[in-house]
Coordinates of C-alpha atoms and ligand atoms in Angstrom, one line a residue:
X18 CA 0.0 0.0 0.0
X19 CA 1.6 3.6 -0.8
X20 CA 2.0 5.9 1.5
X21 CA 1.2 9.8 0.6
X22 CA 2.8 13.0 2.2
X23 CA 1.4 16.7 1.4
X24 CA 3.2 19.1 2.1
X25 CA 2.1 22.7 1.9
X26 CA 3.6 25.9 2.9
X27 CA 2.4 28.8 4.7
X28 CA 2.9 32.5 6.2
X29 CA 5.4 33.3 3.3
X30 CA 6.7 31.5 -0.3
X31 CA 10.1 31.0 -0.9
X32 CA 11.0 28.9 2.2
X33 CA 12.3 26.3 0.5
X34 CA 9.3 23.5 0.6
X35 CA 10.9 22.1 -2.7
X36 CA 14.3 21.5 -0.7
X37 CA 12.2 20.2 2.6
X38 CA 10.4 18.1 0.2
X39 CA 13.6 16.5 -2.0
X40 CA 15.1 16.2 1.8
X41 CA 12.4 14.3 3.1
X42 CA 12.8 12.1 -0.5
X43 CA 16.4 11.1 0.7
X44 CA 15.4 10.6 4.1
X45 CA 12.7 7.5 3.2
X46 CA 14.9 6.5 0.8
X47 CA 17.8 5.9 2.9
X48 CA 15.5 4.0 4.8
X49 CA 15.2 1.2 1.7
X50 CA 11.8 2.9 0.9
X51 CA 10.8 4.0 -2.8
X52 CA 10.1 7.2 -3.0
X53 CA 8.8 9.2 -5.4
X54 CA 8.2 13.1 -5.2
X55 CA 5.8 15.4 -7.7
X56 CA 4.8 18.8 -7.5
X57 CA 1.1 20.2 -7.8
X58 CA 1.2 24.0 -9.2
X59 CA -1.9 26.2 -9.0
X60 CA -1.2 28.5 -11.8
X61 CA -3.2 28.4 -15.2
X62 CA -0.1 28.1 -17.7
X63 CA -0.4 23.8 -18.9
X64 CA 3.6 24.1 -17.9
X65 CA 5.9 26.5 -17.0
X66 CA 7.9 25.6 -20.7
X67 CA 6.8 29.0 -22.3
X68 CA 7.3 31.2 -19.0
X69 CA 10.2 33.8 -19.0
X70 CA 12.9 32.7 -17.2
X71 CA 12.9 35.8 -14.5
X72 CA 9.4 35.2 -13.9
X73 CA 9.7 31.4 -12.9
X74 CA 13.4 30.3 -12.9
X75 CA 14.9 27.3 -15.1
X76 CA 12.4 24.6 -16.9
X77 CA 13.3 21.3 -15.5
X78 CA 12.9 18.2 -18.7
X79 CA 12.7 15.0 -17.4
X80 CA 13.4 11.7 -19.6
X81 CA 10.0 11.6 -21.1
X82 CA 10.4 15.5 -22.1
X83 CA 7.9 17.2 -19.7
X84 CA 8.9 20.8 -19.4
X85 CA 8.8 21.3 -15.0
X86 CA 9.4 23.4 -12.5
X87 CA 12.8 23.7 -10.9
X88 CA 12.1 22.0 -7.9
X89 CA 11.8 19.2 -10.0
X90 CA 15.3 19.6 -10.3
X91 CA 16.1 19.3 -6.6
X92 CA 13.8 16.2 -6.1
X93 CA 16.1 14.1 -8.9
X94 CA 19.3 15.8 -7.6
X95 CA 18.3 14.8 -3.9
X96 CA 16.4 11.1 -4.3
X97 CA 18.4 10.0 -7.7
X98 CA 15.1 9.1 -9.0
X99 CA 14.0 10.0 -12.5
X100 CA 10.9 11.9 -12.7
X101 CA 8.3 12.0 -15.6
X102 CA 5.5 13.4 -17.4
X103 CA 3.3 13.1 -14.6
X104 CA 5.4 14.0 -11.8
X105 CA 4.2 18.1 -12.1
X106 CA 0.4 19.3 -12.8
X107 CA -0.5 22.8 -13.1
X108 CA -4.3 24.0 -12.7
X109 CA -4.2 24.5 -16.6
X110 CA -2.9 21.2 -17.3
X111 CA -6.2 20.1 -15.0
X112 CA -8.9 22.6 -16.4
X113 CA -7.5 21.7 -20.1
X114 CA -8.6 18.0 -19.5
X115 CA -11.3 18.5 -18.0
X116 CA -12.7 21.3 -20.7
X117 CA -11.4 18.8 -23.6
X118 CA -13.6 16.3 -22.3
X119 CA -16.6 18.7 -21.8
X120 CA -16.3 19.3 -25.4
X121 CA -16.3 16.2 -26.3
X122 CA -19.4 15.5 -24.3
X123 CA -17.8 13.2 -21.5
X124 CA -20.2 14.8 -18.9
X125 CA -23.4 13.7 -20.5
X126 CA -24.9 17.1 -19.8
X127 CA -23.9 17.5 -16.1
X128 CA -22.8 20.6 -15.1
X129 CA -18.6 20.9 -14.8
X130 CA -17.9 22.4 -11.4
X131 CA -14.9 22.8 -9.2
X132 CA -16.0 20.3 -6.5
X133 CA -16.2 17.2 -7.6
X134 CA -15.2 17.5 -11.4
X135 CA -11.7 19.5 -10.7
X136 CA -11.2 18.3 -7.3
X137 CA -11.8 14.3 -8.7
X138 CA -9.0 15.2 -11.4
X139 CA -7.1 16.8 -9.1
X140 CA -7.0 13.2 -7.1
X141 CA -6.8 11.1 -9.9
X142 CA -3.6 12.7 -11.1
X143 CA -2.0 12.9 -7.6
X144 CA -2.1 8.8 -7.4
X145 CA -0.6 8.2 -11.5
X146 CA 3.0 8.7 -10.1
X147 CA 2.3 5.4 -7.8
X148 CA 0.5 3.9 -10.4
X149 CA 3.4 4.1 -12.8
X150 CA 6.2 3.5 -10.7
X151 CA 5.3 1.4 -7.7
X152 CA 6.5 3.7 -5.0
X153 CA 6.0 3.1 -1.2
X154 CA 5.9 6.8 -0.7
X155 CA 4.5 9.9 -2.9
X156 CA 5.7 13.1 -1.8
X157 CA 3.6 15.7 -3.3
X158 CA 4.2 19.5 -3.0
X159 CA 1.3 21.7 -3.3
X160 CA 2.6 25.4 -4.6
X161 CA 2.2 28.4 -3.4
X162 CA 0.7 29.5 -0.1
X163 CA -2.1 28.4 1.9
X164 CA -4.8 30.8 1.8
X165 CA -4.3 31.6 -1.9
X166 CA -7.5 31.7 -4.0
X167 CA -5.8 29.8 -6.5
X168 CA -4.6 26.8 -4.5
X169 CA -8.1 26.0 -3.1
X170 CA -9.2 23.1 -4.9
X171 CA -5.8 21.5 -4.2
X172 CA -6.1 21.6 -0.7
X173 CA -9.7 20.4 -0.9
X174 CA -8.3 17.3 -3.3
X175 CA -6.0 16.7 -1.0
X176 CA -8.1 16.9 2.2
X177 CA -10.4 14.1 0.1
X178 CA -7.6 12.1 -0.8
X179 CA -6.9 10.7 2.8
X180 CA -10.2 9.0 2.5
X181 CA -9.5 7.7 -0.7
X182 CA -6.4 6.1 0.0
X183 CA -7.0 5.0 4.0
X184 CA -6.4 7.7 7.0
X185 CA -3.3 6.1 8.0
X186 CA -2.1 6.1 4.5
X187 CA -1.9 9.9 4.4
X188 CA 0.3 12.7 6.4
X189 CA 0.1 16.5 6.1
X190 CA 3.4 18.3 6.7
X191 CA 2.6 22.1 6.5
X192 CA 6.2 24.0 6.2
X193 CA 6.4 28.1 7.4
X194 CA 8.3 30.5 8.6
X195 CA 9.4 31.3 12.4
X196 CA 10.5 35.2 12.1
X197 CA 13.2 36.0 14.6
X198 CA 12.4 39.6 16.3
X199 CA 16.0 41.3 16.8
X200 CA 15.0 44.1 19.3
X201 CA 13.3 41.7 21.2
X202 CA 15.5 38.7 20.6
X203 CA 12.1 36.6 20.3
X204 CA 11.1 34.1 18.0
X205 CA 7.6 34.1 17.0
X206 CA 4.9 31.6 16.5
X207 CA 1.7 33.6 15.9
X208 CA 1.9 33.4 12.1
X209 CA 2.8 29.9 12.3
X210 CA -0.3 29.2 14.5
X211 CA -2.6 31.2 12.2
X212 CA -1.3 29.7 8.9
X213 CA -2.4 26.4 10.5
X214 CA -5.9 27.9 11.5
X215 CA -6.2 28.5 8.2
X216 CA -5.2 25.4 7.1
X217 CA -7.7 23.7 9.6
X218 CA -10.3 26.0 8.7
X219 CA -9.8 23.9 4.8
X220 CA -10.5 20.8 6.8
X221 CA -6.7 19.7 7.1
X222 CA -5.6 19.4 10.9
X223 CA -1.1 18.6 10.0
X224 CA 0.7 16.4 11.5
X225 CA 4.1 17.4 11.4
X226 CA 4.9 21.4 11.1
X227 CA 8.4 22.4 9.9
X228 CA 9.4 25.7 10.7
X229 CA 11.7 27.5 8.9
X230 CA 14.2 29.7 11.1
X231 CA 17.1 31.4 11.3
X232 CA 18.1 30.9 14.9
X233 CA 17.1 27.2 16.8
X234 CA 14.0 27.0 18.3
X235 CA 14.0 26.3 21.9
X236 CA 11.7 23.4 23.6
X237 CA 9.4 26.1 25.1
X238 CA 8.3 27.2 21.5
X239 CA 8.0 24.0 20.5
X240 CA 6.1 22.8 23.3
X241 CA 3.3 26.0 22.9
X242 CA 3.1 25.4 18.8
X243 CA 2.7 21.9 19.9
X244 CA -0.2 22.3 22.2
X245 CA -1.8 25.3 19.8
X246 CA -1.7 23.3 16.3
X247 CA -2.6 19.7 17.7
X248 CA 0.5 17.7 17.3
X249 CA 2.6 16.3 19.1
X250 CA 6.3 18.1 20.0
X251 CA 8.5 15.8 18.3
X252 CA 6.4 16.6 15.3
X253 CA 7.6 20.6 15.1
X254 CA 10.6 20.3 13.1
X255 CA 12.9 23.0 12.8
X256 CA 14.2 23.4 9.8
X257 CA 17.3 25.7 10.1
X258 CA 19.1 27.6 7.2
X259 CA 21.7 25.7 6.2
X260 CA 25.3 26.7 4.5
X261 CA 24.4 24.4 1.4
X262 CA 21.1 22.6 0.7
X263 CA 23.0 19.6 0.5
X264 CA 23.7 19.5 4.3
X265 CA 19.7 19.9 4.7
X266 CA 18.7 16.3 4.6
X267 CA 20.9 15.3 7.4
X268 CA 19.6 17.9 9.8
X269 CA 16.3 17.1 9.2
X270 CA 17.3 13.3 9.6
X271 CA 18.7 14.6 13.2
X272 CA 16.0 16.5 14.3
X273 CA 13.9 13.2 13.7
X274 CA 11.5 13.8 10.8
X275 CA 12.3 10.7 9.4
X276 CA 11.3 8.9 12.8
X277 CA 7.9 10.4 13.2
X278 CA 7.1 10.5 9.1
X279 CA 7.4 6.8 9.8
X280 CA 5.5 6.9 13.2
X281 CA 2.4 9.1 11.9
X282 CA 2.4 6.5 8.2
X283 CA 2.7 3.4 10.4
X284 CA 6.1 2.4 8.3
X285 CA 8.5 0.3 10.0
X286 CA 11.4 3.1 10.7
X287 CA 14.2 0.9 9.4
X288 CA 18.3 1.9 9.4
X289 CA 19.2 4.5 7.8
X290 CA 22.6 4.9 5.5
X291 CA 23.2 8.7 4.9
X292 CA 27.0 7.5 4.4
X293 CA 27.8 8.5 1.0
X294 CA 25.4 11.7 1.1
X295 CA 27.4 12.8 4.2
X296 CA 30.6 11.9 2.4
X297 CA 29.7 14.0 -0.4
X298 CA 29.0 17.3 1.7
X299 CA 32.0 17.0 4.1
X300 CA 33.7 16.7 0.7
X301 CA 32.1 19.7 -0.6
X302 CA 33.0 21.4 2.5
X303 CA 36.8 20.7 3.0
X304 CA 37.9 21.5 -1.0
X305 CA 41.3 21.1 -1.3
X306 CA 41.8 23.6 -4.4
X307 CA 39.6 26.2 -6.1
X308 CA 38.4 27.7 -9.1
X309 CA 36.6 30.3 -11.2
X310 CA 34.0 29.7 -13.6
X311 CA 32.2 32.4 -15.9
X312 CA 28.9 32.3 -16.4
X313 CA 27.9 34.5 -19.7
X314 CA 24.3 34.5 -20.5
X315 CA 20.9 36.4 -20.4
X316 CA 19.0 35.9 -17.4
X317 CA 22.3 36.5 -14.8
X318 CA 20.2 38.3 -12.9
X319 CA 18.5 35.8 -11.9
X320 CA 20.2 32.9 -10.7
X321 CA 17.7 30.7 -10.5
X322 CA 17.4 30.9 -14.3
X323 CA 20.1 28.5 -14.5
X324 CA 19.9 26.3 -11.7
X325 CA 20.6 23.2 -12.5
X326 CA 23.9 24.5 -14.2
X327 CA 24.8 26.2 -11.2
X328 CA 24.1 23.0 -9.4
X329 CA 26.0 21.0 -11.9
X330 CA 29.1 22.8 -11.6
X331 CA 29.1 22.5 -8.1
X332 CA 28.7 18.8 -8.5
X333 CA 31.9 19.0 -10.6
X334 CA 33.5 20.7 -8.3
X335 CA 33.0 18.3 -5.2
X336 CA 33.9 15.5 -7.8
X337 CA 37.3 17.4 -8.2
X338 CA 37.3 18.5 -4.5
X339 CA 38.0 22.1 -5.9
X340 CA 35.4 25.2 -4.7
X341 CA 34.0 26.6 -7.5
X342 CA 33.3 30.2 -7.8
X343 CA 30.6 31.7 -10.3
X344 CA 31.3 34.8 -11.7
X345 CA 28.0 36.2 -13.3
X346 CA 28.4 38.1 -16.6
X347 CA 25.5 39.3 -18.6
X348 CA 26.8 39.2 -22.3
X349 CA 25.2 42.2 -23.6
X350 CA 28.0 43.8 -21.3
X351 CA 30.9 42.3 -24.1
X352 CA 30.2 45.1 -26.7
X353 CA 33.9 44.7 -28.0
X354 CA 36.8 42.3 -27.4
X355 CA 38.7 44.2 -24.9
X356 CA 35.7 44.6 -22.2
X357 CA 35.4 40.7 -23.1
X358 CA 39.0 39.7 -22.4
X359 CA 39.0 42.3 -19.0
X360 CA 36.1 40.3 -17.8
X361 CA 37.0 36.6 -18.8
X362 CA 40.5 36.6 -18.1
X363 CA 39.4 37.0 -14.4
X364 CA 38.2 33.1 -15.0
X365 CA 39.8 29.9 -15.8
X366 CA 37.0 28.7 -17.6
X367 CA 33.6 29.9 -18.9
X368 CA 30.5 28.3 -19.6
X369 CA 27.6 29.9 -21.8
X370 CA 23.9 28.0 -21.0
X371 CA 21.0 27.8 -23.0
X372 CA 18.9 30.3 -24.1
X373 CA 15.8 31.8 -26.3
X374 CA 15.9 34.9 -28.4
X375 CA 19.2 37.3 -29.8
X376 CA 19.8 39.3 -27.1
X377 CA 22.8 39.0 -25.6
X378 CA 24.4 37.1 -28.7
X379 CA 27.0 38.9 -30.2
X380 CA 28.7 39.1 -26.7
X381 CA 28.2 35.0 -26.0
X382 CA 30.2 35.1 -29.3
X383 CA 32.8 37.5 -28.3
X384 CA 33.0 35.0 -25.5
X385 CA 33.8 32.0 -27.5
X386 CA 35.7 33.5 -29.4
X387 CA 38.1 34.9 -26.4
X388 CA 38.2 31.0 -25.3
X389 CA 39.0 29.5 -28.5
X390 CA 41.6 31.9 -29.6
X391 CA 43.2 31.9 -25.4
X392 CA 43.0 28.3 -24.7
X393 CA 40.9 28.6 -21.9
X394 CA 38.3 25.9 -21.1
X395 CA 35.0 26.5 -22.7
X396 CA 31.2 24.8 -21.9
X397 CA 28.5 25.9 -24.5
X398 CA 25.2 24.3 -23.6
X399 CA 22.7 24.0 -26.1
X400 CA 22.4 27.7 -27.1
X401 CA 26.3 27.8 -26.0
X402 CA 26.6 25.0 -28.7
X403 CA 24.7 27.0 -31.1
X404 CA 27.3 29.8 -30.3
X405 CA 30.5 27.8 -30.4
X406 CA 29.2 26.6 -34.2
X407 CA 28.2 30.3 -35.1
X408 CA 31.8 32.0 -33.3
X409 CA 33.7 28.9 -35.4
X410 CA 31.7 29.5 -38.7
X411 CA 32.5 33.6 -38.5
X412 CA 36.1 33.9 -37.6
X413 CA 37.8 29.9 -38.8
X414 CA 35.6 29.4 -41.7
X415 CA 34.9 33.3 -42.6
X416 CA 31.7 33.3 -43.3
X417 CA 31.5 36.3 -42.0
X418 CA 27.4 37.1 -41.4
X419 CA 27.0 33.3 -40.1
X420 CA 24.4 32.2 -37.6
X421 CA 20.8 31.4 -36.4
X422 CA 17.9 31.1 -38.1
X423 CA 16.5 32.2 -34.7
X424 CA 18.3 35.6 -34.8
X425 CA 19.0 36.1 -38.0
X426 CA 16.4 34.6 -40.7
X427 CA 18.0 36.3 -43.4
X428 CA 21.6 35.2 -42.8
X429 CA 23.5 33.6 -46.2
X430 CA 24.8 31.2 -44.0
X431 CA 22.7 29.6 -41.5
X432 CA 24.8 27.5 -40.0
X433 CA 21.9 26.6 -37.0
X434 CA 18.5 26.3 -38.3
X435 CA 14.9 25.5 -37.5
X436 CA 14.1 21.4 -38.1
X437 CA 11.8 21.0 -40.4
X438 CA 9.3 19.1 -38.5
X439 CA 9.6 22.4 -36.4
X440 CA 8.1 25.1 -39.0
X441 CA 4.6 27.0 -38.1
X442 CA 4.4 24.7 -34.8
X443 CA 2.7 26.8 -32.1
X444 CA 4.8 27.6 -28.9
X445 CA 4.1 25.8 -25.9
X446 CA 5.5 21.8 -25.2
X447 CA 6.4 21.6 -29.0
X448 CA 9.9 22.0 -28.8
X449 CA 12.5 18.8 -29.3
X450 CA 12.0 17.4 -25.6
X451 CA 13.5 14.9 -23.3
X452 CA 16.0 11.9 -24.1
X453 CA 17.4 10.7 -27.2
X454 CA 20.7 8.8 -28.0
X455 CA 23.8 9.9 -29.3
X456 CA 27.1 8.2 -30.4
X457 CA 30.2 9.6 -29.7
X458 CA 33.3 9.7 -31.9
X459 CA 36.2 7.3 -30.9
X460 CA 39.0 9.3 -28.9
X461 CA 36.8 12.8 -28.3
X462 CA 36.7 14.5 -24.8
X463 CA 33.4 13.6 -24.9
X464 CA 33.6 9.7 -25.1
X465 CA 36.8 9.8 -23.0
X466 CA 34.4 11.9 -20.1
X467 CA 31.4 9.8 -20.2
X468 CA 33.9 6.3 -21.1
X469 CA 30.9 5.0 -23.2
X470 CA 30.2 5.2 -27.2
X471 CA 26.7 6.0 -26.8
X472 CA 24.7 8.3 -24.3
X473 CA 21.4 9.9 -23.5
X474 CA 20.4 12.9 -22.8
X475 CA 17.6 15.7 -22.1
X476 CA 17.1 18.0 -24.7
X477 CA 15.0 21.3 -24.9
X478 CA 15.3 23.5 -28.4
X479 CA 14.4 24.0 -31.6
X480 CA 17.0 24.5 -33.5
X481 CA 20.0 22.4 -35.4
X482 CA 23.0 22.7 -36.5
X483 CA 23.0 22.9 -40.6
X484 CA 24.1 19.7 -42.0
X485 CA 24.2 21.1 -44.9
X486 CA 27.6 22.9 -43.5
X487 CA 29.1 19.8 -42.2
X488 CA 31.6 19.5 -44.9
X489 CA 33.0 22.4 -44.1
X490 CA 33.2 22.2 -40.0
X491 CA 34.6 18.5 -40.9
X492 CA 37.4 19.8 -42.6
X493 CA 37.9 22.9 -40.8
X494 CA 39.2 22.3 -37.0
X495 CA 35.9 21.5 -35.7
X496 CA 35.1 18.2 -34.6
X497 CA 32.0 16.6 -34.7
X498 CA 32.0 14.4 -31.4
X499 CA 28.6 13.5 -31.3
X500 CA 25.5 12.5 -33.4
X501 CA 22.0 11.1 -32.9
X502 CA 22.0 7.8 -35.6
X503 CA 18.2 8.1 -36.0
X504 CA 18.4 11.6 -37.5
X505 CA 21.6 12.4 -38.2
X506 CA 21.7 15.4 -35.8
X507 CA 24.7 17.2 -34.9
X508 CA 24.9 17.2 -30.8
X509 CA 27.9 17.2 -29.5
X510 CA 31.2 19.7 -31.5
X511 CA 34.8 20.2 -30.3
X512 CA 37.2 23.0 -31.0
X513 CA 40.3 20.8 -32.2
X514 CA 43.8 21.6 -30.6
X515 CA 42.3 23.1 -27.5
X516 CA 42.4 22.0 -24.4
X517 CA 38.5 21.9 -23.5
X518 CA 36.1 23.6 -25.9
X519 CA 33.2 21.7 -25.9
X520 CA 29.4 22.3 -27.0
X521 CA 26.4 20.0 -26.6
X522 CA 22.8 20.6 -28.3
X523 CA 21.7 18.5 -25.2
X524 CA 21.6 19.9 -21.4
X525 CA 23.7 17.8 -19.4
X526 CA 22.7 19.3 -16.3
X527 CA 19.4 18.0 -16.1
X528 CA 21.2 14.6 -15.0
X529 CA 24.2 15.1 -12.9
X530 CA 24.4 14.6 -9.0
X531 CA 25.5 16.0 -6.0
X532 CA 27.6 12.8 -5.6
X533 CA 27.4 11.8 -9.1
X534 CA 28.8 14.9 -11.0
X535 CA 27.8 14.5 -14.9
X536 CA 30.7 13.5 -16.6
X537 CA 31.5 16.8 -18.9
X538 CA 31.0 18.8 -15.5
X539 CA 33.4 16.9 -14.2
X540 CA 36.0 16.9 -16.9
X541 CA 35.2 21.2 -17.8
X542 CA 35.7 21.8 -13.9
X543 CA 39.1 19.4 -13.9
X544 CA 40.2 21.7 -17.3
X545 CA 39.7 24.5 -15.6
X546 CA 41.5 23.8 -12.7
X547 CA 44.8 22.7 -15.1
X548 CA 44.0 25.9 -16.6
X549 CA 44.4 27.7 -13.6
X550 CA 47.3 25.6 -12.2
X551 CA 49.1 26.6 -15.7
X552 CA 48.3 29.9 -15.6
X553 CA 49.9 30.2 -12.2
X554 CA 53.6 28.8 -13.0
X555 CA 53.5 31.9 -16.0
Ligands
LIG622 N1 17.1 28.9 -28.7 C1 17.9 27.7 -29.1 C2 17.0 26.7 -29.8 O1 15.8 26.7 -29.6 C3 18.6 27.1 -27.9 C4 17.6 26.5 -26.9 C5 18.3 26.3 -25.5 O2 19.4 26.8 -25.3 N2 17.6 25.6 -24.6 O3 17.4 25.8 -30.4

């Protein structure tokens, strides 16, 4: 029988449920249990995959090629399960359904309403992930904040659901925030306890609170949230901030939230073996060397735009036991080479992400081109790819107006361009999504990195490199490291006699681990180091 944990967060958003959730993910799963986590979002978009990166962050694609929200991102980074198509529901993705099949006359003239039509496919969606995959546990985040409009029919799906699946099948963790009163060096719990009034007022009494704070909560707090809330006082959980998120599972693991998830779901609480996760943050936290990565893209300005990068390099670095250090650049600032070489040479290697639209461009290609032509390590990721080919086609091949079909249509030589299955598509979930294979040429950095000749990985884009210009790249210093066999795609080039210039259609990050750094995160962050370590015997 699965088990099924809701959390929901109150007082504030931003508190980090998707971390508290991932954390808890780890938690059973140390435990021998298989967990699976998903992520309920009240908004009306059917995905976040055509949202603007500053107004929700990255897009998280899992295997299947379902376009998610970041937190997505944690709950694979954290439990090392691979999520899927129905691991994240929005309220549009529900409503769309449910309209579709009102066209179609599936309600044989009964009125659609929120409670039961929504609510029922609401439930029904919350129980697929089991369905699919067998898990003793579902962790499901509800978004938002309790006592938004918007989230209302989630928290009455989920108040239902506990009858559905058996009373002692079901938990309710509500997460919120503790604020810390300087002047009167006092912690306090009225938000908490009116966030779970609220709560209890939608018919949902929780049964383990997790308080965000900044300083520890002391038994006395505990003890009065315990008595005003109705639950017990091993089940307020403080949920301190923590230097990295990494270290979060293993002080909730020590402040007992495994042990009473367990207790309140009737689970045996079985050992635990945190071993290699606390390996891997003492390792992150005791580097024995450091280095300096750029980041030149778009969205700098928000980091969260590129989080699973960020998160990737760090994985690299912990493989290499090096701290890495991100330096944000915003490429529009490279209007010439020489601001480009006073900014980059600050790094010993530089890394351009994906992204949509020509802004920026020209200064991504300035950046390239300062890498290729000074030896220092280069990461283009998808887009960054699409750069690397466009910076190669200009200055090796001279083709001097070369690039996108994306931001230049009228280019003589588009060296990227749109697929043809791709032309008058409309915009949302159309783009080339999730897994496919690719083989990698004998003796490249790529098939040396990932020690295999074929991979798969996550994509998310829309455009290709040319084939039609292959001849050219072939012969020219470019190598072509990597290529899907069904279509013939270009996904993987390599700047010849360099010591790490290396682009991929794909996005890589999507797959590597805190303890498991993806292989070309690995091998960038190890070329930058022996950059650096060159650079200092000058
Ligand atoms: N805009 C480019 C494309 O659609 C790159 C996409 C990306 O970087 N994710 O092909």
């Amino acid at each position: 029988m699965t088990k099924y944990i809701f959390i929901t967060g109150g007082v504030v958003s931003s508190l980090g449920k998707g971390i508290a959730a991932a954390s808890l993910g780890l938690i059973l799963k140390s435990r021998g249990l298989k967990v699976i986590n998903q992520k309920f979002d009240p908004y009306l978009n059917i995905d976040p995959g055509t949202m603007n990166p500053y107004q929700h962050g990255e897009v998280f694609v899992t295997d299947d090629g379902a376009e998610t929200d970041l937190d997505l991102g944690h709950y694979e980074r954290f439990t090392d399960e691979n999520l899927s198509q129905s691991s994240n529901t929005t309220a549009g993705r529900v409503y769309l359904s449910i309209l579709n099949k009102e066209r179609e006359g599936g309600f044989h003239g009964g009125t659609v309403q929120v409670i039961p039509n929504v609510t029922d496919e609401i439930r029904r969606r919350m129980l697929l992930s089991a369905q699919e995959t067998g898990a003793d546990v579902v962790i499901t985040e509800i978004g938002g904040t309790i006592g938004d409009i918007e989230s209302l029919p989630f928290v009455e799906a989920i108040r239902q659901i506990k009858y559905e699946v058996g009373v002692e099948n079901c938990a309710y963790i509500h997460l919120t925030l503790m604020p810390y009163m300087k002047k009167a060096q006092e912690l306090k719990s009225k938000p908490t306890q009116h966030s779970v009034k609220e709560l209890q007022g939608l018919g949902i009494q929780p049964d383990i609170i997790m308080l965000r704070s900044e300083v520890p909560i002391d038994s006395g707090t505990r003890e009065k949230l315990a008595l005003f809330c109705n639950v017990n006082a091993d089940c307020i959980i403080q949920n301190l901030n923590a230097k990295s998120i990494y270290e979060v599972p293993l002080m909730m693991e020590q402040e007992g939230l495994g042990k009473v998830v367990c207790r309140v779901l009737g689970i045996e609480d079985r050992q635990t073996d945190l071993t290699e996760w606390t390996n891997m943050v003492n390792r992150f936290y005791n580097p024995k060397k450091s280095v300096t990565i750029a980041l030149v893209g778009k969205y700098v300005e928000l980091h969260d735009a590129y989080l699973s990068v960020v998160e990737s390099l760090i994985h690299g670095g912990i493989a290499n036991e090096a701290e890495v250090t991100i330096k944000w650049f915003d490429s529009e600032e490279f209007t010439d080479e020489a601001t480009t070489v006073a900014a980059l040479s600050q790094a010993d290697g530089i890394i351009v992400p994906g992204g949509f639209g020509d802004r920026g461009i020209e200064g991504m290609i300035l950046a390239a081109q300062y890498a290729r032509t000074h030896n220092v390590p280069y990461f283009g990721i998808c887009l960054g790819m699409q750069i690397q080919v466009i910076e190669h086609a200009r200055h090796v091949l001279h083709m001097e107006d070369a690039n996108s079909t994306e931001m230049n249509p009228t280019t003589t030589h588009p060296v990227i361009d749109l697929m043809p299955d791709q032309n008058g598509v409309v915009l949302g979930g159309t783009l080339r999504l999730g897994k496919f294979r690719c083989a990698l040429t004998e003796g490249s950095i790529a098939q040396k990195a990932y020690e295999s000749q074929e991979i798969w990985e996550r994509h998310r884009h829309r455009y290709e490199f040319n084939n039609k210009y292959r001849k050219e790249f072939e012969n020219s210093t470019l190598l072509l490291a990597g290529v899907n066999p069904e279509r013939n795609l270009v996904e993987i080039v390599e700047q010849k006699n360099h010591p790490w210039m290396v682009g991929v259609q794909f996005h890589p990050e999507f797959k590597s681990r805190p303890n498991r750094a993806h292989p070309l995160f690995r091998e960038f962050i190890a070329a930058s180091i022996a950059n650096k370590e060159k650079e200092g015997t000058k």
